[in-house]
PDB file of C-alpha atoms and ligand atoms in Angstrom:
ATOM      1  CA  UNK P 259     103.899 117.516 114.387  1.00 39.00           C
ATOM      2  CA  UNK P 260     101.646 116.068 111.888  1.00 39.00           C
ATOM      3  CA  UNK P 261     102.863 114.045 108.709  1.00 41.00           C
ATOM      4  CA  UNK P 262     101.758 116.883 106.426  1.00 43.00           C
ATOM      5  CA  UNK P 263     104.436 119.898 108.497  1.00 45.00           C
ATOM      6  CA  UNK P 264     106.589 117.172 108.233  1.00 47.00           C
ATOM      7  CA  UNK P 265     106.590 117.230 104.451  1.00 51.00           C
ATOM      8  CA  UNK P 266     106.655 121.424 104.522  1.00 58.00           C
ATOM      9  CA  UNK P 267     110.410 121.100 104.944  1.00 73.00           C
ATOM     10  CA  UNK P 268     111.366 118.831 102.400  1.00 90.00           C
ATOM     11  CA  UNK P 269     113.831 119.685 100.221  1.00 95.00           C
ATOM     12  CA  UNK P 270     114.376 118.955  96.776  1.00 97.00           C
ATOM     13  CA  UNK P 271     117.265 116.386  96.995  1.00 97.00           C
ATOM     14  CA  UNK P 272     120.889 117.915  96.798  1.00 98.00           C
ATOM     15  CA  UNK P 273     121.681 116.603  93.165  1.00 98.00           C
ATOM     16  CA  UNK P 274     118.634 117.949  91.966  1.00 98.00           C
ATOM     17  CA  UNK P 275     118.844 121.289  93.467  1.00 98.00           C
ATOM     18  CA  UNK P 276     122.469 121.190  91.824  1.00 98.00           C
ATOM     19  CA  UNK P 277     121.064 120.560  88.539  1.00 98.00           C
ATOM     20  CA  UNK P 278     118.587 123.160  88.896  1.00 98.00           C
ATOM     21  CA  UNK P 279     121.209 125.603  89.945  1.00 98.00           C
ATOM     22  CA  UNK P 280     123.533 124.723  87.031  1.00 98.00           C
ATOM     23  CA  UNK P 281     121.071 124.727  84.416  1.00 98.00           C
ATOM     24  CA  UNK P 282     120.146 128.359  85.763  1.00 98.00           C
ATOM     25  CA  UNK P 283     123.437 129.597  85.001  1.00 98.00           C
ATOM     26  CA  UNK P 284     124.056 127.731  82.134  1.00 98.00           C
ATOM     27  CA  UNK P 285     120.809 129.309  80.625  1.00 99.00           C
ATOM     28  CA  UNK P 286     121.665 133.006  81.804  1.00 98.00           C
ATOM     29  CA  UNK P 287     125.152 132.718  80.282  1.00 98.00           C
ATOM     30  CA  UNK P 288     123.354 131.502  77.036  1.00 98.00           C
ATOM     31  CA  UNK P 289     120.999 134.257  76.743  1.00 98.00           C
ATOM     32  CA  UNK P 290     123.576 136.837  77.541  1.00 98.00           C
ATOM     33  CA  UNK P 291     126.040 135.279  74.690  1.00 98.00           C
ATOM     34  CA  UNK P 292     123.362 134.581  72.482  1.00 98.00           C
ATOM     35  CA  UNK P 293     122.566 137.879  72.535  1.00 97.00           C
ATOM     36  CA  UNK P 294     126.098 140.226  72.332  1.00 98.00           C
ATOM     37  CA  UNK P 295     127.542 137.682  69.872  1.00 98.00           C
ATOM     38  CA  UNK P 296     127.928 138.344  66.231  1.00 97.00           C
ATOM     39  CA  UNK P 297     124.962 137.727  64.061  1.00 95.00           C
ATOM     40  CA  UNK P 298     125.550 134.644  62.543  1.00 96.00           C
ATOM     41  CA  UNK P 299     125.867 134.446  58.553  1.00 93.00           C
ATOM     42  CA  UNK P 300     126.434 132.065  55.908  1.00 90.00           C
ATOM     43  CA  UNK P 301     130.395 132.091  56.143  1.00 91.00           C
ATOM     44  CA  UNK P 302     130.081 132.978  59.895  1.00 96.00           C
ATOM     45  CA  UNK P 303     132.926 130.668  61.279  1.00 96.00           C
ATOM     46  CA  UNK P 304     132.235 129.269  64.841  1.00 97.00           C
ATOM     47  CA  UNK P 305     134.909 131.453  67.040  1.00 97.00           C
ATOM     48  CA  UNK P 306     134.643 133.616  70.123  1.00 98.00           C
ATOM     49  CA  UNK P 307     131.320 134.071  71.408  1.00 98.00           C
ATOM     50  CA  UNK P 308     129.635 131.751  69.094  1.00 98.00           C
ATOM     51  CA  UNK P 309     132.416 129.178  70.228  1.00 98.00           C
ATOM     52  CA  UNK P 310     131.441 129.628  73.889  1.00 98.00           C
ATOM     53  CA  UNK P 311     127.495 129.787  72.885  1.00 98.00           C
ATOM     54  CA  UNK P 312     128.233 126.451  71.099  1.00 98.00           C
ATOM     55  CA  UNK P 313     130.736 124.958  74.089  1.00 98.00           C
ATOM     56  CA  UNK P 314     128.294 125.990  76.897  1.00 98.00           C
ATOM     57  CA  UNK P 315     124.851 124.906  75.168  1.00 98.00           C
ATOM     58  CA  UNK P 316     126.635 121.311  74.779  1.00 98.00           C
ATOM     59  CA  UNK P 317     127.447 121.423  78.366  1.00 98.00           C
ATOM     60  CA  UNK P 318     123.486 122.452  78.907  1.00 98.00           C
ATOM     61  CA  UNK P 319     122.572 119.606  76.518  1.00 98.00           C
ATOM     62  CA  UNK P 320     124.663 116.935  78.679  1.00 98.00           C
ATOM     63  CA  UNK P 321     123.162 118.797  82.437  1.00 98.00           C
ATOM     64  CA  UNK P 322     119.266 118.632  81.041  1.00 98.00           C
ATOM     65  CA  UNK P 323     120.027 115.068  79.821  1.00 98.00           C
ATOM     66  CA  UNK P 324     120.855 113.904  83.154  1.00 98.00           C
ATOM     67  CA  UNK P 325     118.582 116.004  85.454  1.00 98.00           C
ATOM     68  CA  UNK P 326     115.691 114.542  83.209  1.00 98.00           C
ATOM     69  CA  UNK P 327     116.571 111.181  84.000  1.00 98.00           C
ATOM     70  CA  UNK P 328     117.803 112.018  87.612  1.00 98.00           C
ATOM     71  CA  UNK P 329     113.447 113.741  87.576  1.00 98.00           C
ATOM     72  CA  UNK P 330     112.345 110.727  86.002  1.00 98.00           C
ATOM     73  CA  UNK P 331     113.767 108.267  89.153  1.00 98.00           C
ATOM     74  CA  UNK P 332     113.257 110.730  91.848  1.00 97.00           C
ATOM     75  CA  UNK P 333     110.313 111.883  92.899  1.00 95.00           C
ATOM     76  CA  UNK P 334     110.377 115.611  94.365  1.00 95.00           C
ATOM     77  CA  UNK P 335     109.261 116.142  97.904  1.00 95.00           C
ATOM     78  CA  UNK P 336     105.409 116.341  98.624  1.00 92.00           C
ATOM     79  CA  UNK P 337     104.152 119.730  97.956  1.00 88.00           C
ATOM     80  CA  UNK P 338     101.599 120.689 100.530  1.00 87.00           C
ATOM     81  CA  UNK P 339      99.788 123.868  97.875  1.00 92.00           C
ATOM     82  CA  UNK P 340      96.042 123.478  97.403  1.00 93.00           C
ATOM     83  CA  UNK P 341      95.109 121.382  94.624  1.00 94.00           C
ATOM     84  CA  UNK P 342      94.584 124.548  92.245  1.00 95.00           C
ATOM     85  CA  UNK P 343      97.988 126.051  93.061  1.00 93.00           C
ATOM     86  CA  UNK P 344      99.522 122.574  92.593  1.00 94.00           C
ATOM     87  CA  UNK P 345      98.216 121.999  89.124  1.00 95.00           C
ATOM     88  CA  UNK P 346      99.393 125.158  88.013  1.00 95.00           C
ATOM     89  CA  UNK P 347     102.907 124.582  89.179  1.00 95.00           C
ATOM     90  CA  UNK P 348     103.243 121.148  87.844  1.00 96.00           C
ATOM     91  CA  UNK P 349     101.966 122.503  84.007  1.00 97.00           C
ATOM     92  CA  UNK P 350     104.484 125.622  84.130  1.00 97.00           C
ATOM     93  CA  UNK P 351     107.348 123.108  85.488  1.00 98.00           C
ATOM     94  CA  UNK P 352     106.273 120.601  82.466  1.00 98.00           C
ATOM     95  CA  UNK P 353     106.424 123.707  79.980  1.00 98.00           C
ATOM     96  CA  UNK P 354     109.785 125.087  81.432  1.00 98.00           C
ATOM     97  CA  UNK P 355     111.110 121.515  80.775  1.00 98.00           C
ATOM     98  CA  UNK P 356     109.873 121.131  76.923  1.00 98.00           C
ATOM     99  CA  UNK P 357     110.959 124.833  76.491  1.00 98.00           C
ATOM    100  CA  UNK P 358     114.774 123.437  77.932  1.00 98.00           C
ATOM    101  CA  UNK P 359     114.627 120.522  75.593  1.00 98.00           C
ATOM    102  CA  UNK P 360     113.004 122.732  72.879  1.00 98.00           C
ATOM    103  CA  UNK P 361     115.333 125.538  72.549  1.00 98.00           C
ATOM    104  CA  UNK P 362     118.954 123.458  72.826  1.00 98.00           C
ATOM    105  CA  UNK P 363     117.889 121.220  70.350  1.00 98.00           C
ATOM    106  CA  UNK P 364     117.188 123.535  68.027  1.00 98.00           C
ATOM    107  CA  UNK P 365     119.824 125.191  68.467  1.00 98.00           C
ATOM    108  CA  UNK P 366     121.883 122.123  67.532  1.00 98.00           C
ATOM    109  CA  UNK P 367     120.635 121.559  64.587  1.00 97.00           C
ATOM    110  CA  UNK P 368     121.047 124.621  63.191  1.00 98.00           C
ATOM    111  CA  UNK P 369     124.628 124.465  64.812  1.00 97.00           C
ATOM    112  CA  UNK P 370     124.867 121.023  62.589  1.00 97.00           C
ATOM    113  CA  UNK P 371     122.846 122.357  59.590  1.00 97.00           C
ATOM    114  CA  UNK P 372     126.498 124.794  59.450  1.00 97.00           C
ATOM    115  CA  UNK P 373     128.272 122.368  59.413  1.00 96.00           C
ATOM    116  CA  UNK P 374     129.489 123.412  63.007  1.00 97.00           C
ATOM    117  CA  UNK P 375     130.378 120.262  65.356  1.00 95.00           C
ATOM    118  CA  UNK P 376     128.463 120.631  68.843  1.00 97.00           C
ATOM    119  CA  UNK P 377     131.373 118.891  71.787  1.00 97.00           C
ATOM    120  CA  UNK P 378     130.748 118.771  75.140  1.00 96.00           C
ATOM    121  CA  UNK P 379     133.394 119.900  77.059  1.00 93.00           C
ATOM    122  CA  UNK P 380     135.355 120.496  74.193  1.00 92.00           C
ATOM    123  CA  UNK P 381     135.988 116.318  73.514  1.00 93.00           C
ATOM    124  CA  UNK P 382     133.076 114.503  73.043  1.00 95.00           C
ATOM    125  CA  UNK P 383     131.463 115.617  70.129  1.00 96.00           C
ATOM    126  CA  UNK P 384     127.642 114.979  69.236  1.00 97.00           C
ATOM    127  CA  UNK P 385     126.114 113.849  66.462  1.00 97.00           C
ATOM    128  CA  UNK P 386     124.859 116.185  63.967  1.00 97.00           C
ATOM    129  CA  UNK P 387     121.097 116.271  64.338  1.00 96.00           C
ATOM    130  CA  UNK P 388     120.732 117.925  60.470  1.00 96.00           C
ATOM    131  CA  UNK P 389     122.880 117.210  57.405  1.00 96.00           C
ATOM    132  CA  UNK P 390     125.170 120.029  56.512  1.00 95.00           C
ATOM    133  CA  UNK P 391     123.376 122.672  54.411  1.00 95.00           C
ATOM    134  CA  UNK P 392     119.864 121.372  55.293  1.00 95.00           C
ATOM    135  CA  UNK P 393     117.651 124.136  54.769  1.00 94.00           C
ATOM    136  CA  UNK P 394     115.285 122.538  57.599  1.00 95.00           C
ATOM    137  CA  UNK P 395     118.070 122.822  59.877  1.00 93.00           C
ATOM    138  CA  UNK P 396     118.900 126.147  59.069  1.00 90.00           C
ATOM    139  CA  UNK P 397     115.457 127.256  59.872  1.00 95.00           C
ATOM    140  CA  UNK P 398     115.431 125.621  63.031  1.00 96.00           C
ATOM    141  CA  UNK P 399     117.987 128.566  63.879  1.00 96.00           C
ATOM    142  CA  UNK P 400     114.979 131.067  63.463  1.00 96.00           C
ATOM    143  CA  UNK P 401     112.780 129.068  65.348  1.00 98.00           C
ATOM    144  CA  UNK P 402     115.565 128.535  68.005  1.00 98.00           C
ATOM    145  CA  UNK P 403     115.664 132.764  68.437  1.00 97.00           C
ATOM    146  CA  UNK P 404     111.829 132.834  68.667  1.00 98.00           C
ATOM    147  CA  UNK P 405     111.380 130.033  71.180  1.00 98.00           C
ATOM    148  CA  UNK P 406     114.312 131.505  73.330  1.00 98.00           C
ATOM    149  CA  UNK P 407     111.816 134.685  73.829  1.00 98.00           C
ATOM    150  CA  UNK P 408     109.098 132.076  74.925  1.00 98.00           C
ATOM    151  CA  UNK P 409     111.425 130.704  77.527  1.00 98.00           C
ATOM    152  CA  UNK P 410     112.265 133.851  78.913  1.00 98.00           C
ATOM    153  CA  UNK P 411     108.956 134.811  79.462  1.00 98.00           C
ATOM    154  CA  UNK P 412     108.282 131.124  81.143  1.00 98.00           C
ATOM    155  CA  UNK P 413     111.123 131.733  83.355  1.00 98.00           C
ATOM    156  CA  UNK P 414     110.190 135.414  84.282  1.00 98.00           C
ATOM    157  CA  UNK P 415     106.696 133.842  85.455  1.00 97.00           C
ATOM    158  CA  UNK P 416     108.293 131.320  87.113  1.00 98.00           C
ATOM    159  CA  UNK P 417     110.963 133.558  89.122  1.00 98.00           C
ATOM    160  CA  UNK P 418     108.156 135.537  89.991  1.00 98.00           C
ATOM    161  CA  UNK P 419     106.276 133.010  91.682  1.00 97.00           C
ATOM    162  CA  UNK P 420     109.016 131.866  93.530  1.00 97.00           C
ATOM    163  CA  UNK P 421     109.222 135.815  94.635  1.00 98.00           C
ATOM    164  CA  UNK P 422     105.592 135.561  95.257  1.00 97.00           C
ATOM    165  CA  UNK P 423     105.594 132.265  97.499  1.00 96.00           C
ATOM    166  CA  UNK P 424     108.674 133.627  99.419  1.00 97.00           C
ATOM    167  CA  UNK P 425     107.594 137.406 100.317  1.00 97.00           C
ATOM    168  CA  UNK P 426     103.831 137.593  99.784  1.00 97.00           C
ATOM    169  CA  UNK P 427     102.422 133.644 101.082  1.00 94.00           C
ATOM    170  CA  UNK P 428     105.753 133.236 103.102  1.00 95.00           C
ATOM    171  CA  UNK P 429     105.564 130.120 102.178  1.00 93.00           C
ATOM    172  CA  UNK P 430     108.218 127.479 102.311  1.00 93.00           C
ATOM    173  CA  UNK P 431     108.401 126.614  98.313  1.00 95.00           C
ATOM    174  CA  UNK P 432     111.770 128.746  97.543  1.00 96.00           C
ATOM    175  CA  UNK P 433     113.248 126.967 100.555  1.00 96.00           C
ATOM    176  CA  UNK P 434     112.632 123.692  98.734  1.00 96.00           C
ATOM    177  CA  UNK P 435     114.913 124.476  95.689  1.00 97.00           C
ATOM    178  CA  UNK P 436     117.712 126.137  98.070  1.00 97.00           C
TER     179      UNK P 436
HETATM  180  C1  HEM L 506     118.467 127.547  76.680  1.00 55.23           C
HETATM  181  C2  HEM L 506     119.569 127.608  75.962  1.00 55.23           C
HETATM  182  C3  HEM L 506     119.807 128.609  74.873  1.00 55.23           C
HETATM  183  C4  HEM L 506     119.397 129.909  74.773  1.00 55.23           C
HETATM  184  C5  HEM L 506     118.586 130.700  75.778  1.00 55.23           C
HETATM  185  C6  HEM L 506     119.876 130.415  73.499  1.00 55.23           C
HETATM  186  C7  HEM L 506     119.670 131.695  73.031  1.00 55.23           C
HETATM  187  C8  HEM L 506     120.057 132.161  71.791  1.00 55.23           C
HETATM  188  C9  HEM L 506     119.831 133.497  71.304  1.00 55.23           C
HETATM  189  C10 HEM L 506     119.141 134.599  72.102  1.00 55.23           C
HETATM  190  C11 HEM L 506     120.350 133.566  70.056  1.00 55.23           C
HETATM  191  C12 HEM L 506     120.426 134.800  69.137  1.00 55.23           C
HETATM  192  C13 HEM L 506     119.153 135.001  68.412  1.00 55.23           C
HETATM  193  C14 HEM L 506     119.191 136.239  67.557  1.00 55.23           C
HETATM  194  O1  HEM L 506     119.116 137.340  68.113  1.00 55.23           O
HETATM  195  O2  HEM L 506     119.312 136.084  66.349  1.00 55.23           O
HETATM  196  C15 HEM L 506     120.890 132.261  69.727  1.00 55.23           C
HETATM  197  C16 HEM L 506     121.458 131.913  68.517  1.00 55.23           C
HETATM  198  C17 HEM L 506     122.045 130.700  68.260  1.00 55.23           C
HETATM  199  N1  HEM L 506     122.168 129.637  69.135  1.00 55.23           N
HETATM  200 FE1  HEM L 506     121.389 129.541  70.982  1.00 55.23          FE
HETATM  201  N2  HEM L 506     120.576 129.414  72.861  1.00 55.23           N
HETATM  202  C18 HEM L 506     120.559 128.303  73.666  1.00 55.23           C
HETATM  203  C19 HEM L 506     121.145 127.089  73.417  1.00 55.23           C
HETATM  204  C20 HEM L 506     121.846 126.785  72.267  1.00 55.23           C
HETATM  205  C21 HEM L 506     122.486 125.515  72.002  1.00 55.23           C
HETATM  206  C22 HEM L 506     122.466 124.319  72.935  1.00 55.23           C
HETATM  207  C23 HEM L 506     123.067 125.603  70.771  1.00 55.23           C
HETATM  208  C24 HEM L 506     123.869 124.580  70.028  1.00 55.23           C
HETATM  209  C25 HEM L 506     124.518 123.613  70.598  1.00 55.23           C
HETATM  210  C26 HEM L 506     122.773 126.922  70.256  1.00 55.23           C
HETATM  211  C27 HEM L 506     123.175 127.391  69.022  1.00 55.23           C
HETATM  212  C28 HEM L 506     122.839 128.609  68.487  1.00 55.23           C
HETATM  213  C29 HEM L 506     123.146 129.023  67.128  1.00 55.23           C
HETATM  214  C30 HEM L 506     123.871 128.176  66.082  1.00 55.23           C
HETATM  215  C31 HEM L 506     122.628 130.320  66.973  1.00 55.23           C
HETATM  216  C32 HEM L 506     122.647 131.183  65.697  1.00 55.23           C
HETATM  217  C33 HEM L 506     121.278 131.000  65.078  1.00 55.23           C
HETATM  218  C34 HEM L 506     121.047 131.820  63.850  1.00 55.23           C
HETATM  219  O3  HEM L 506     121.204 133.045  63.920  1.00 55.23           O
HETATM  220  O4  HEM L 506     120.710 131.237  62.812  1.00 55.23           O
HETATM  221  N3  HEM L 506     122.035 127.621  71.198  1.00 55.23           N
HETATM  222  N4  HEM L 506     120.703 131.441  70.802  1.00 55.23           N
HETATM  223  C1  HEM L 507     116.919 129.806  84.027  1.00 55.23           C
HETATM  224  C2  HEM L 507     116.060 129.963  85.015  1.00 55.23           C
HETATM  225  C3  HEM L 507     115.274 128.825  85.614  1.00 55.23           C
HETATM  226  C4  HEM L 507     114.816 127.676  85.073  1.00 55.23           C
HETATM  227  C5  HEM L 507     114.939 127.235  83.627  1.00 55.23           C
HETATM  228  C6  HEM L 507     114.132 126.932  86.120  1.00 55.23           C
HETATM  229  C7  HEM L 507     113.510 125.694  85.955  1.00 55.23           C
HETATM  230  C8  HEM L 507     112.868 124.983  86.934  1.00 55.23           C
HETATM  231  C9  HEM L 507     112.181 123.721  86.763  1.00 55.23           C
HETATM  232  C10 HEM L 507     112.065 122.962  85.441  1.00 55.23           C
HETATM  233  C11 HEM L 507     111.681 123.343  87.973  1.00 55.23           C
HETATM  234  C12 HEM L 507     110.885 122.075  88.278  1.00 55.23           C
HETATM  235  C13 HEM L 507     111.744 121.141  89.074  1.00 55.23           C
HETATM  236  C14 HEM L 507     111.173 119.737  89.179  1.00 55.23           C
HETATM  237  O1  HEM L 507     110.119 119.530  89.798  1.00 55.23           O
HETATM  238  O2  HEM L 507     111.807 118.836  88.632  1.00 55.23           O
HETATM  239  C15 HEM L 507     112.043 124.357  88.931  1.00 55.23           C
HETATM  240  C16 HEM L 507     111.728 124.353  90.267  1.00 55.23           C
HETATM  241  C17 HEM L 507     111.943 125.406  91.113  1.00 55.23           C
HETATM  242  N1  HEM L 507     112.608 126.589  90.813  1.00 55.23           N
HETATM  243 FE1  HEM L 507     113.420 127.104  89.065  1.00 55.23          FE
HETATM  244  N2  HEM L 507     114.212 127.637  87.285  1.00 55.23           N
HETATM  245  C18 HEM L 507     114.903 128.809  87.030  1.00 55.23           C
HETATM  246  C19 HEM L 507     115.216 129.806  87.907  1.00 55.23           C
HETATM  247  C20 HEM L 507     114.794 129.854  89.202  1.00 55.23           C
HETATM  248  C21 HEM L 507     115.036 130.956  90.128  1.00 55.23           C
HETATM  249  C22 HEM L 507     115.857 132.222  89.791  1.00 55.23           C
HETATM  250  C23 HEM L 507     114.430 130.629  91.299  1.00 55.23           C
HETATM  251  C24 HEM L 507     114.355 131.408  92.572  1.00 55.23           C
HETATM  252  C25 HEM L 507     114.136 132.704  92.632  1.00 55.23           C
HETATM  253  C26 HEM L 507     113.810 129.327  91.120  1.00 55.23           C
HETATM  254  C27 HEM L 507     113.125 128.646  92.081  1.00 55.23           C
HETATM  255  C28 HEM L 507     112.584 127.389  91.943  1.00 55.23           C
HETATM  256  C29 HEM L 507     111.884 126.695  93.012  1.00 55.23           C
HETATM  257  C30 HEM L 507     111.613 127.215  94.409  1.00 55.23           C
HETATM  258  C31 HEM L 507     111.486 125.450  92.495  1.00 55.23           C
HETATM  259  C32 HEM L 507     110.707 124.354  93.224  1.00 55.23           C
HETATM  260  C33 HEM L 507     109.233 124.631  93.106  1.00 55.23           C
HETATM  261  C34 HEM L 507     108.421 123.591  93.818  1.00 55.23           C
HETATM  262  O3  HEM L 507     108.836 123.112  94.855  1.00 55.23           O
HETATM  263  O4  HEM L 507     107.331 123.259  93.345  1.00 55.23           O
HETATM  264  N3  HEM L 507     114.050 128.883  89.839  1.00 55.23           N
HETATM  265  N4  HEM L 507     112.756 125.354  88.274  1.00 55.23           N
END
């Protein structure tokens, strides 16, 4: 078998195919709670829903924190897609990633800008990324609903190439992540 079938069945690593898998759920339950909570108002206290928005987007905070340095020291496995194909996948998987910085972030600081502490699992709290009242921050929660539309719509193209490489090319990319 030459070197290059060899590298068609590489794997991402097991702790980043964790972190992948975690951060999908994570990201799912935050667009399903972000969604069926209660709008959130001026006097809007942080209970319920909202608590478990808040609880679980610290807990996505803390997982994207290390799988970005766990990406920056490991390399993932050779991909063997023509050059074209290969581009395209490394610029959506750069996007996805500024959109998962992007979006939690934001949401923080408008989480701060409440007033609102931001803990992950429920004990170590973060620091407030905008002073209490700030109207910047509180804008950042608009910007956090818009950009969580833009995310969805990465991820939707990204699912659907992974659909695409495993039932149209029969290719071995979804095997990679599995
Ligand atoms: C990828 C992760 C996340 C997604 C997909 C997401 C999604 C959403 C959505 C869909 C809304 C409701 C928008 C609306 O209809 O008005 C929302 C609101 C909110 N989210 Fe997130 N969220 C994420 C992460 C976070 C994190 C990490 C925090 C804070 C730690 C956070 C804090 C908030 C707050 C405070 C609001 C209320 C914003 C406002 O109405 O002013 N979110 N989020
Ligand atoms: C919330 C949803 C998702 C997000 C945010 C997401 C994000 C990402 C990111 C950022 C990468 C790049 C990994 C790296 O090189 O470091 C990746 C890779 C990958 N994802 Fe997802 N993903 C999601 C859902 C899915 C789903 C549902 C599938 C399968 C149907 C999937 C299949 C894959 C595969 C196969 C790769 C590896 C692609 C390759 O080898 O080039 N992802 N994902």
């Amino acid at each position: 078998m030459s070197a290059i079938e060899q590298h068609g069945d590489e794997t991402y690593g097991l702790v980043a195919r964790l972190l992948h898998w975690l951060v999908v759920a994570l990201v799912a339950a935050q667009f399903v709670l972000g969604w069926t909570m209660p709008e959130v108002h001026r006097d809007t206290q942080p209970v319920g829903l909202i608590a478990w928005h808040l609880a679980l987007g610290a807990a996505l905070i803390a997982a994207m924190a290390v799988r970005i340095l766990w990406r920056l020291t490991h390399r993932p496995p050779p991909s063997d897609l023509p050059p074209l194909l290969s581009t395209v996948s490394r610029v959506t998987h750069f996007v996805l990633y500024a959109a998962l910085i992007a979006v939690p972030v934001l949401g923080w600081a408008n989480a701060s800008s409440r007033g609102w502490s931001v803990k992950v699992v429920g004990a170590l709290p973060l620091p407030a990324l905008a002073a209490s009242g700030s109207t910047v921050g509180h804008a950042m929660g608009d910007i956090h609903s818009a950009l969580a539309w833009v995310l969805l719509v990465l991820i939707g193209m990204h699912v659907g190439a992974a659909l695409l490489h495993r039932f149209v090319f029969k290719d071995n990319v979804l095997r990679r992540m599995m």
